[in-house]
Coordinates of C-alpha atoms and ligand atoms in Angstrom, one line a residue:
M1 CA -15.4 -2.1 -33.9
A2 CA -15.3 -3.5 -30.5
A3 CA -17.9 -6.4 -30.0
S4 CA -20.3 -6.5 -26.5
P5 CA -17.9 -7.0 -23.5
L6 CA -17.7 -10.6 -22.3
E7 CA -19.9 -11.5 -19.3
L8 CA -18.0 -12.1 -16.2
Q9 CA -20.7 -14.8 -15.2
P10 CA -19.5 -17.9 -17.3
Y11 CA -15.7 -17.3 -16.0
A12 CA -17.0 -18.0 -12.2
S13 CA -17.1 -21.5 -12.8
L14 CA -13.9 -21.8 -14.5
D15 CA -11.4 -24.0 -12.6
D16 CA -7.6 -22.5 -11.5
D17 CA -6.0 -24.7 -14.1
D18 CA -8.7 -23.6 -17.1
C19 CA -8.1 -20.0 -16.2
R20 CA -4.4 -20.3 -16.1
Q21 CA -4.3 -21.4 -19.9
R22 CA -6.6 -18.8 -20.9
I23 CA -4.5 -16.3 -18.9
L24 CA -1.4 -17.4 -20.7
K25 CA -2.9 -17.7 -23.9
A26 CA -4.5 -14.1 -23.7
K27 CA -1.4 -12.3 -22.8
Q28 CA 0.9 -14.1 -25.9
T29 CA -2.2 -12.6 -28.0
L30 CA -1.6 -9.1 -26.4
G31 CA 1.9 -9.1 -26.3
E32 CA 3.7 -5.6 -25.3
R33 CA 0.6 -4.2 -25.5
V34 CA -0.4 -5.4 -22.2
V35 CA 1.6 -5.2 -18.4
I36 CA 0.8 -7.0 -15.3
L37 CA 1.7 -5.2 -12.8
G38 CA 1.2 -7.8 -9.1
H39 CA 1.8 -6.5 -5.6
H40 CA 3.6 -8.9 -3.3
Y41 CA 0.2 -9.7 -1.5
Q42 CA -1.1 -11.3 -4.3
R43 CA -2.3 -15.2 -4.6
D44 CA 0.4 -17.3 -6.2
E45 CA -2.2 -18.2 -8.8
V46 CA -2.3 -14.8 -10.2
F47 CA 1.3 -13.4 -8.9
E48 CA 2.8 -16.1 -11.3
H49 CA 1.2 -13.8 -14.1
A50 CA 2.4 -10.7 -13.1
D51 CA 5.2 -9.4 -15.3
F52 CA 6.4 -7.2 -12.5
S53 CA 5.9 -7.4 -9.0
G54 CA 6.9 -5.2 -6.1
D55 CA 6.0 -2.9 -3.3
S56 CA 3.8 0.2 -3.9
L57 CA 6.8 2.0 -4.7
K58 CA 8.7 0.0 -7.1
L59 CA 4.8 -0.8 -8.5
S60 CA 4.0 3.2 -9.3
R61 CA 7.9 3.0 -11.0
E62 CA 6.7 0.5 -13.2
A63 CA 3.4 2.3 -14.0
A64 CA 5.0 5.6 -14.9
N65 CA 7.8 4.0 -17.2
S66 CA 5.7 1.1 -18.9
K67 CA 5.1 1.5 -22.7
A68 CA 2.1 -0.8 -22.7
E69 CA -1.2 0.1 -23.8
F70 CA -2.8 -1.7 -21.2
I71 CA -1.9 -1.6 -17.1
V72 CA -3.8 -4.7 -15.5
F73 CA -3.1 -4.2 -11.9
C74 CA -3.2 -7.0 -9.6
G75 CA -3.0 -5.3 -6.3
V76 CA -6.2 -2.8 -4.8
H77 CA -7.9 0.1 -6.0
F78 CA -5.3 3.1 -5.0
M79 CA -2.5 1.3 -7.0
A80 CA -4.8 1.1 -9.9
E81 CA -5.4 4.6 -9.9
V82 CA -1.7 5.7 -9.2
A83 CA -1.1 3.6 -12.3
D84 CA -3.6 6.3 -14.3
I85 CA -2.3 8.9 -13.0
L86 CA 1.2 8.1 -13.6
S87 CA 0.9 6.7 -16.8
R88 CA 0.2 8.7 -20.4
D89 CA -3.4 9.9 -21.4
E90 CA -3.5 6.8 -23.9
Q91 CA -2.5 4.2 -21.2
V92 CA -5.5 2.3 -19.8
S93 CA -5.3 0.9 -16.0
I94 CA -7.3 -1.8 -14.9
L95 CA -8.1 -3.6 -12.3
P96 CA -9.6 -7.0 -12.3
D97 CA -12.0 -6.6 -9.5
L98 CA -13.6 -3.6 -8.7
S99 CA -14.3 -4.3 -5.4
A100 CA -10.5 -5.0 -4.4
G101 CA -10.4 -1.4 -2.4
C102 CA -8.0 -0.9 1.0
S103 CA -10.2 -0.8 4.2
M104 CA -7.3 1.9 5.8
A105 CA -7.4 3.9 2.5
D106 CA -11.2 4.0 3.1
M107 CA -10.4 5.4 6.8
A108 CA -9.8 9.1 5.4
D109 CA -11.7 11.3 2.7
L110 CA -11.4 14.5 1.9
Q111 CA -14.2 16.1 3.8
K112 CA -12.8 14.9 7.1
V113 CA -9.3 16.2 5.8
E114 CA -10.6 18.9 4.9
K115 CA -12.8 19.8 8.2
A116 CA -9.2 18.6 10.2
W117 CA -7.1 21.4 8.1
Q118 CA -9.9 24.2 8.7
E119 CA -10.1 23.0 12.4
L120 CA -6.5 23.2 12.5
S121 CA -6.7 26.9 11.0
Q122 CA -8.4 27.5 14.3
V123 CA -5.1 27.0 16.6
I124 CA -2.3 27.3 13.8
D125 CA -2.0 28.3 10.1
P126 CA -1.1 25.1 8.5
D127 CA -0.7 26.5 5.3
E128 CA 2.3 28.1 7.0
S129 CA 3.0 25.6 9.4
V130 CA 1.9 22.0 8.3
T131 CA 2.6 19.8 5.5
P132 CA 0.4 17.2 4.6
I133 CA 1.6 13.6 3.8
T134 CA -0.5 11.0 2.4
Y135 CA 0.4 7.5 2.5
I136 CA 0.1 5.8 -0.8
N137 CA -2.7 3.5 0.7
S138 CA -5.6 6.5 0.1
D139 CA -7.8 7.9 -2.9
A140 CA -6.9 9.9 -5.3
N141 CA -8.5 13.6 -4.3
L142 CA -6.6 13.4 -0.9
K143 CA -3.4 13.0 -2.9
A144 CA -5.1 15.9 -5.0
F145 CA -5.1 17.8 -1.6
C146 CA -1.7 17.5 -0.8
G147 CA -0.7 18.5 -4.6
D148 CA -2.6 21.3 -3.8
H149 CA -1.0 22.1 -0.2
N150 CA 2.5 21.8 -0.8
G151 CA 2.1 18.1 0.4
V152 CA 3.6 14.9 -1.1
V153 CA 2.9 11.2 -1.0
C154 CA 4.8 8.5 0.9
T155 CA 4.9 4.4 0.9
S156 CA 6.5 2.0 3.5
T157 CA 9.6 2.4 1.1
N158 CA 10.3 6.5 1.5
A159 CA 8.7 7.5 4.6
Q160 CA 11.6 8.9 6.4
T161 CA 12.9 10.4 3.6
I162 CA 9.5 11.9 3.0
L163 CA 9.3 13.0 6.4
D164 CA 12.9 14.5 6.1
W165 CA 12.2 16.7 3.5
A166 CA 8.7 17.6 5.2
F167 CA 10.7 18.9 8.3
E168 CA 12.8 21.0 6.0
Q169 CA 9.5 22.9 4.4
R170 CA 7.6 23.4 7.1
E171 CA 7.9 22.3 11.4
K172 CA 4.8 20.0 11.5
V173 CA 3.3 17.0 9.5
L174 CA -0.4 16.3 8.8
F175 CA 0.0 12.2 7.9
F176 CA -2.7 10.1 7.0
P177 CA -4.5 7.7 6.8
D178 CA -2.3 5.1 8.8
Q179 CA -1.5 6.1 12.2
H180 CA 1.6 3.3 12.7
L181 CA 3.6 3.9 9.6
G182 CA 3.5 7.7 10.8
R183 CA 4.4 6.8 14.2
N184 CA 7.1 3.9 13.8
T185 CA 9.1 6.7 11.1
G186 CA 8.6 9.5 13.5
A187 CA 10.0 7.5 16.4
K188 CA 13.1 6.3 14.2
M189 CA 13.7 9.5 13.5
G190 CA 13.8 10.4 17.1
I191 CA 10.6 12.2 17.5
P192 CA 9.2 11.8 21.1
L193 CA 5.7 10.1 21.6
D194 CA 4.2 12.9 23.1
Q195 CA 4.8 14.9 19.9
M196 CA 3.4 12.5 17.6
V197 CA -0.3 13.1 18.6
E198 CA -3.5 11.3 17.5
W199 CA -6.1 13.1 15.5
D200 CA -9.5 11.2 16.2
F201 CA -11.6 12.2 12.9
D202 CA -14.8 11.7 14.7
Q203 CA -14.1 13.9 17.3
P204 CA -13.9 17.6 17.4
M205 CA -10.6 19.1 16.9
G206 CA -9.5 15.4 16.7
G207 CA -9.8 15.0 20.1
L208 CA -6.9 17.3 20.9
T209 CA -6.4 20.6 22.8
K210 CA -4.8 23.5 21.6
E211 CA -1.6 22.9 23.2
Q212 CA -1.2 19.4 21.9
I213 CA -1.5 20.5 18.7
R214 CA 1.2 23.5 19.1
N215 CA 3.4 21.0 20.3
A216 CA 2.8 18.5 18.0
K217 CA 5.8 17.6 15.3
I218 CA 3.6 15.1 13.8
I219 CA -0.3 14.8 13.9
L220 CA -1.2 11.1 13.3
W221 CA -4.6 10.1 11.5
K222 CA -6.2 7.5 13.5
G223 CA -6.2 5.3 10.5
F224 CA -4.9 1.7 10.8
C225 CA -4.6 -1.9 8.4
S226 CA -6.9 -4.3 9.8
V227 CA -4.4 -7.1 8.7
H228 CA -1.5 -5.5 10.7
Q229 CA -3.3 -5.2 13.9
M230 CA -3.6 -8.5 14.2
F231 CA 0.4 -8.8 15.4
K232 CA 0.4 -8.2 19.0
P233 CA 4.0 -8.2 21.3
V234 CA 2.9 -11.8 22.7
Q235 CA 3.5 -13.4 19.4
I236 CA 6.9 -12.3 19.2
E237 CA 7.5 -13.3 22.8
N238 CA 6.5 -16.5 22.4
F239 CA 8.7 -16.5 19.2
R240 CA 11.6 -15.8 20.8
K241 CA 11.3 -18.2 23.9
E242 CA 11.2 -21.1 21.2
N243 CA 13.8 -19.4 18.6
P244 CA 16.4 -17.7 21.1
N245 CA 18.3 -16.8 17.9
G246 CA 15.4 -16.2 15.7
K247 CA 14.8 -12.9 13.9
V248 CA 11.9 -10.9 13.6
I249 CA 10.8 -9.1 10.6
S250 CA 7.7 -6.5 10.3
H251 CA 6.0 -4.1 8.1
P252 CA 5.7 -0.5 9.5
E253 CA 1.8 -1.1 9.2
A254 CA 2.5 -2.9 12.9
S255 CA 1.7 -1.5 16.0
Y256 CA 4.3 0.6 17.4
E257 CA 5.0 -2.2 20.1
V258 CA 5.3 -4.6 17.4
C259 CA 7.7 -2.6 15.3
Q260 CA 10.0 -1.9 18.8
M261 CA 10.3 -5.7 19.7
S262 CA 11.2 -6.4 15.5
D263 CA 14.7 -6.6 14.8
Y264 CA 13.8 -5.4 11.2
V265 CA 10.9 -3.2 10.3
G266 CA 10.0 -2.4 6.3
S267 CA 8.2 -2.5 3.1
T268 CA 7.0 -6.1 1.7
E269 CA 9.8 -5.4 -0.7
Y270 CA 12.6 -4.9 2.0
I271 CA 11.0 -8.0 4.1
I272 CA 11.8 -10.1 0.7
K273 CA 14.8 -8.7 0.1
T274 CA 16.2 -9.3 3.9
I275 CA 15.5 -12.9 4.6
A276 CA 16.5 -13.9 0.8
D277 CA 20.3 -12.1 1.9
A278 CA 20.1 -13.7 5.1
D279 CA 22.4 -16.8 6.3
P280 CA 20.8 -20.2 5.4
G281 CA 19.3 -22.1 8.3
T282 CA 18.3 -18.8 9.8
D283 CA 14.4 -18.8 11.6
W284 CA 12.4 -16.2 10.9
L285 CA 8.9 -14.5 12.2
V286 CA 6.9 -12.2 9.6
G287 CA 4.3 -9.3 10.6
T288 CA 2.6 -9.1 7.2
E289 CA 0.4 -10.4 5.2
L290 CA -0.5 -14.4 5.4
N291 CA 0.2 -14.4 1.1
L292 CA 3.4 -13.2 1.1
V293 CA 4.4 -15.1 4.0
N294 CA 3.4 -18.3 2.8
R295 CA 5.5 -17.7 -0.3
L296 CA 8.4 -17.0 1.4
H297 CA 8.0 -19.9 3.8
N298 CA 8.1 -22.1 0.5
Q299 CA 10.9 -20.1 -1.4
M300 CA 13.3 -20.3 1.7
K301 CA 12.7 -24.0 1.9
A302 CA 16.0 -24.6 -0.1
D303 CA 18.3 -22.5 1.8
N304 CA 16.8 -24.4 4.8
K305 CA 15.4 -21.1 6.6
T306 CA 12.3 -21.3 8.6
V307 CA 9.3 -18.4 7.6
K308 CA 6.6 -18.0 10.2
F309 CA 3.8 -15.8 10.3
M310 CA 3.2 -13.9 13.2
S311 CA -0.2 -14.4 13.8
P312 CA -1.8 -18.0 15.2
T313 CA -5.3 -16.6 13.0
V314 CA -5.5 -16.9 9.4
C315 CA -5.6 -13.2 8.3
M316 CA -5.0 -12.1 5.0
C317 CA -5.7 -8.7 3.1
S318 CA -9.6 -9.6 2.0
T319 CA -9.4 -7.1 -0.7
M320 CA -6.3 -8.1 -2.4
F321 CA -7.7 -11.7 -2.1
R322 CA -10.5 -10.4 -4.3
I323 CA -8.3 -10.3 -7.3
D324 CA -8.4 -14.4 -8.4
P325 CA -7.7 -16.0 -12.1
Q326 CA -10.9 -15.7 -13.0
H327 CA -11.5 -12.0 -12.7
L328 CA -7.8 -11.9 -14.7
A329 CA -9.0 -14.4 -17.4
W330 CA -11.8 -12.4 -17.9
V331 CA -10.4 -8.9 -18.1
L332 CA -7.4 -10.2 -20.6
E333 CA -10.0 -11.9 -22.9
N334 CA -11.9 -8.8 -23.0
L335 CA -8.7 -7.1 -24.2
V336 CA -7.9 -9.9 -26.9
E337 CA -11.5 -9.2 -28.3
G338 CA -11.1 -5.3 -28.1
N339 CA -13.2 -4.7 -25.0
V340 CA -11.8 -2.6 -21.9
V341 CA -13.5 -3.6 -18.7
N342 CA -12.8 -2.5 -15.1
Q343 CA -11.2 0.6 -16.3
I344 CA -10.3 3.0 -13.8
S345 CA -10.0 6.1 -14.8
V346 CA -9.1 9.6 -12.2
P347 CA -10.9 12.5 -13.6
E348 CA -8.4 14.9 -14.7
K349 CA -9.0 17.7 -12.4
V350 CA -7.9 15.3 -9.4
A351 CA -5.1 13.6 -11.6
K352 CA -3.5 16.8 -12.2
S353 CA -3.0 17.9 -8.5
A354 CA -2.7 14.4 -7.4
R355 CA 0.2 13.9 -10.2
V356 CA 1.8 16.7 -8.5
A357 CA 2.1 15.3 -4.7
L358 CA 3.0 11.7 -6.5
Q359 CA 5.7 13.0 -8.6
R360 CA 7.2 15.0 -5.9
M361 CA 7.6 12.1 -3.6
L362 CA 9.6 10.2 -6.9
D363 CA 11.4 13.0 -7.0
I364 CA 12.4 13.0 -3.6
S365 CA 13.1 9.6 -3.2
K366 CA 15.0 8.9 -6.4
Ligands
13P1 P1 4.0 -2.1 0.2 O1 4.2 -0.9 -0.4 O2 5.0 -2.5 1.6 O3 3.8 -3.3 -0.5 O4 2.8 -1.9 1.4 C1 1.2 -2.0 0.6 C2 0.3 -2.3 1.6 O5 -0.9 -2.1 1.2 C3 1.0 -3.0 3.2 O6 -0.1 -3.2 3.7
SF4_2 FE1 -4.9 -2.0 3.2 FE2 -4.3 -3.4 4.6 FE3 -4.1 -4.6 2.9 FE4 -2.3 -3.4 3.1 S1 -3.2 -5.3 4.1 S2 -4.1 -2.9 1.1 S3 -3.5 -1.5 4.2 S4 -6.1 -3.6 3.9

């Protein structure tokens, strides 16, 4: 029988080195029963313990293929939900700190999306003409909405492939919650900006006229990432003045203007690979989260490559940062004791529909 769970509080006073030893020991005891998945934005003291690291797409696939009894997700809430949905019933998905959410994901909720769908139906027949696409940075019930309405999930890696698929099905897309990923991907596909309209979820009819809705190819939810909105064109201009041969690479959650000015745009995995594969001695300006950029900066020194963070102010994903070695040690030692703490469990009714949209994404973007 499981003992009562170890309290979190004593772990708060452990220093990172103590935690490190305890995490290593717990991992060794648990062996193949546990897998730790780590998103690229995790701080180094957590990231070093990941059995697999990656962007959202890669980690979804790892979760779906994992045989471990426990999947400890060092990332944010929606990622641990995806792991629960895609893993087998008997597997357990764990988020070391339950307050690790995603502020962008919080900008869309089921009630608002259902209201938008209903309002759209006053102008067009959305079930006939609109494919709902949710960015993976969203609640499970929005993925379920997409599963129930012939829609699909996308990530920053496969957004274009998913949009191509969507336009083969229907003439329009409702894209939520990130306006920037939707707009940047649509622009890359040659869709004019005036056919990508912004749905302001606080306004009746999204603040759009009937004509704008009828003419739109992509209806973009007015959500954004608070980290990636810190990157500005002037930061790129300043870098180019100082480094005329330097290269700029950004995540597609950055604004249209920033992405247009960048030499490369792609997911966290793409950013890492592009810089790793670049010639020695090259200079890079990177528009994505600070922990990842700092790690790249240190790793690339050996190749004499310089890697700079785009914003002059320190901006990191504060929710990703909530996963610290103390919480990781706490959940792992509880598993050793036979206790599951911080399980993320999506109700089966929601999970069933969400799985349809997620599986569709995995099948389309093989
Ligand atoms: P990636 O899928 O590119 O890792 O992006 C996840 C994310 O939340 C970026 O802010
Ligand atoms: Fe969400 Fe932005 Fe953090 Fe990514 S960086 S997890 S989009 S808040």
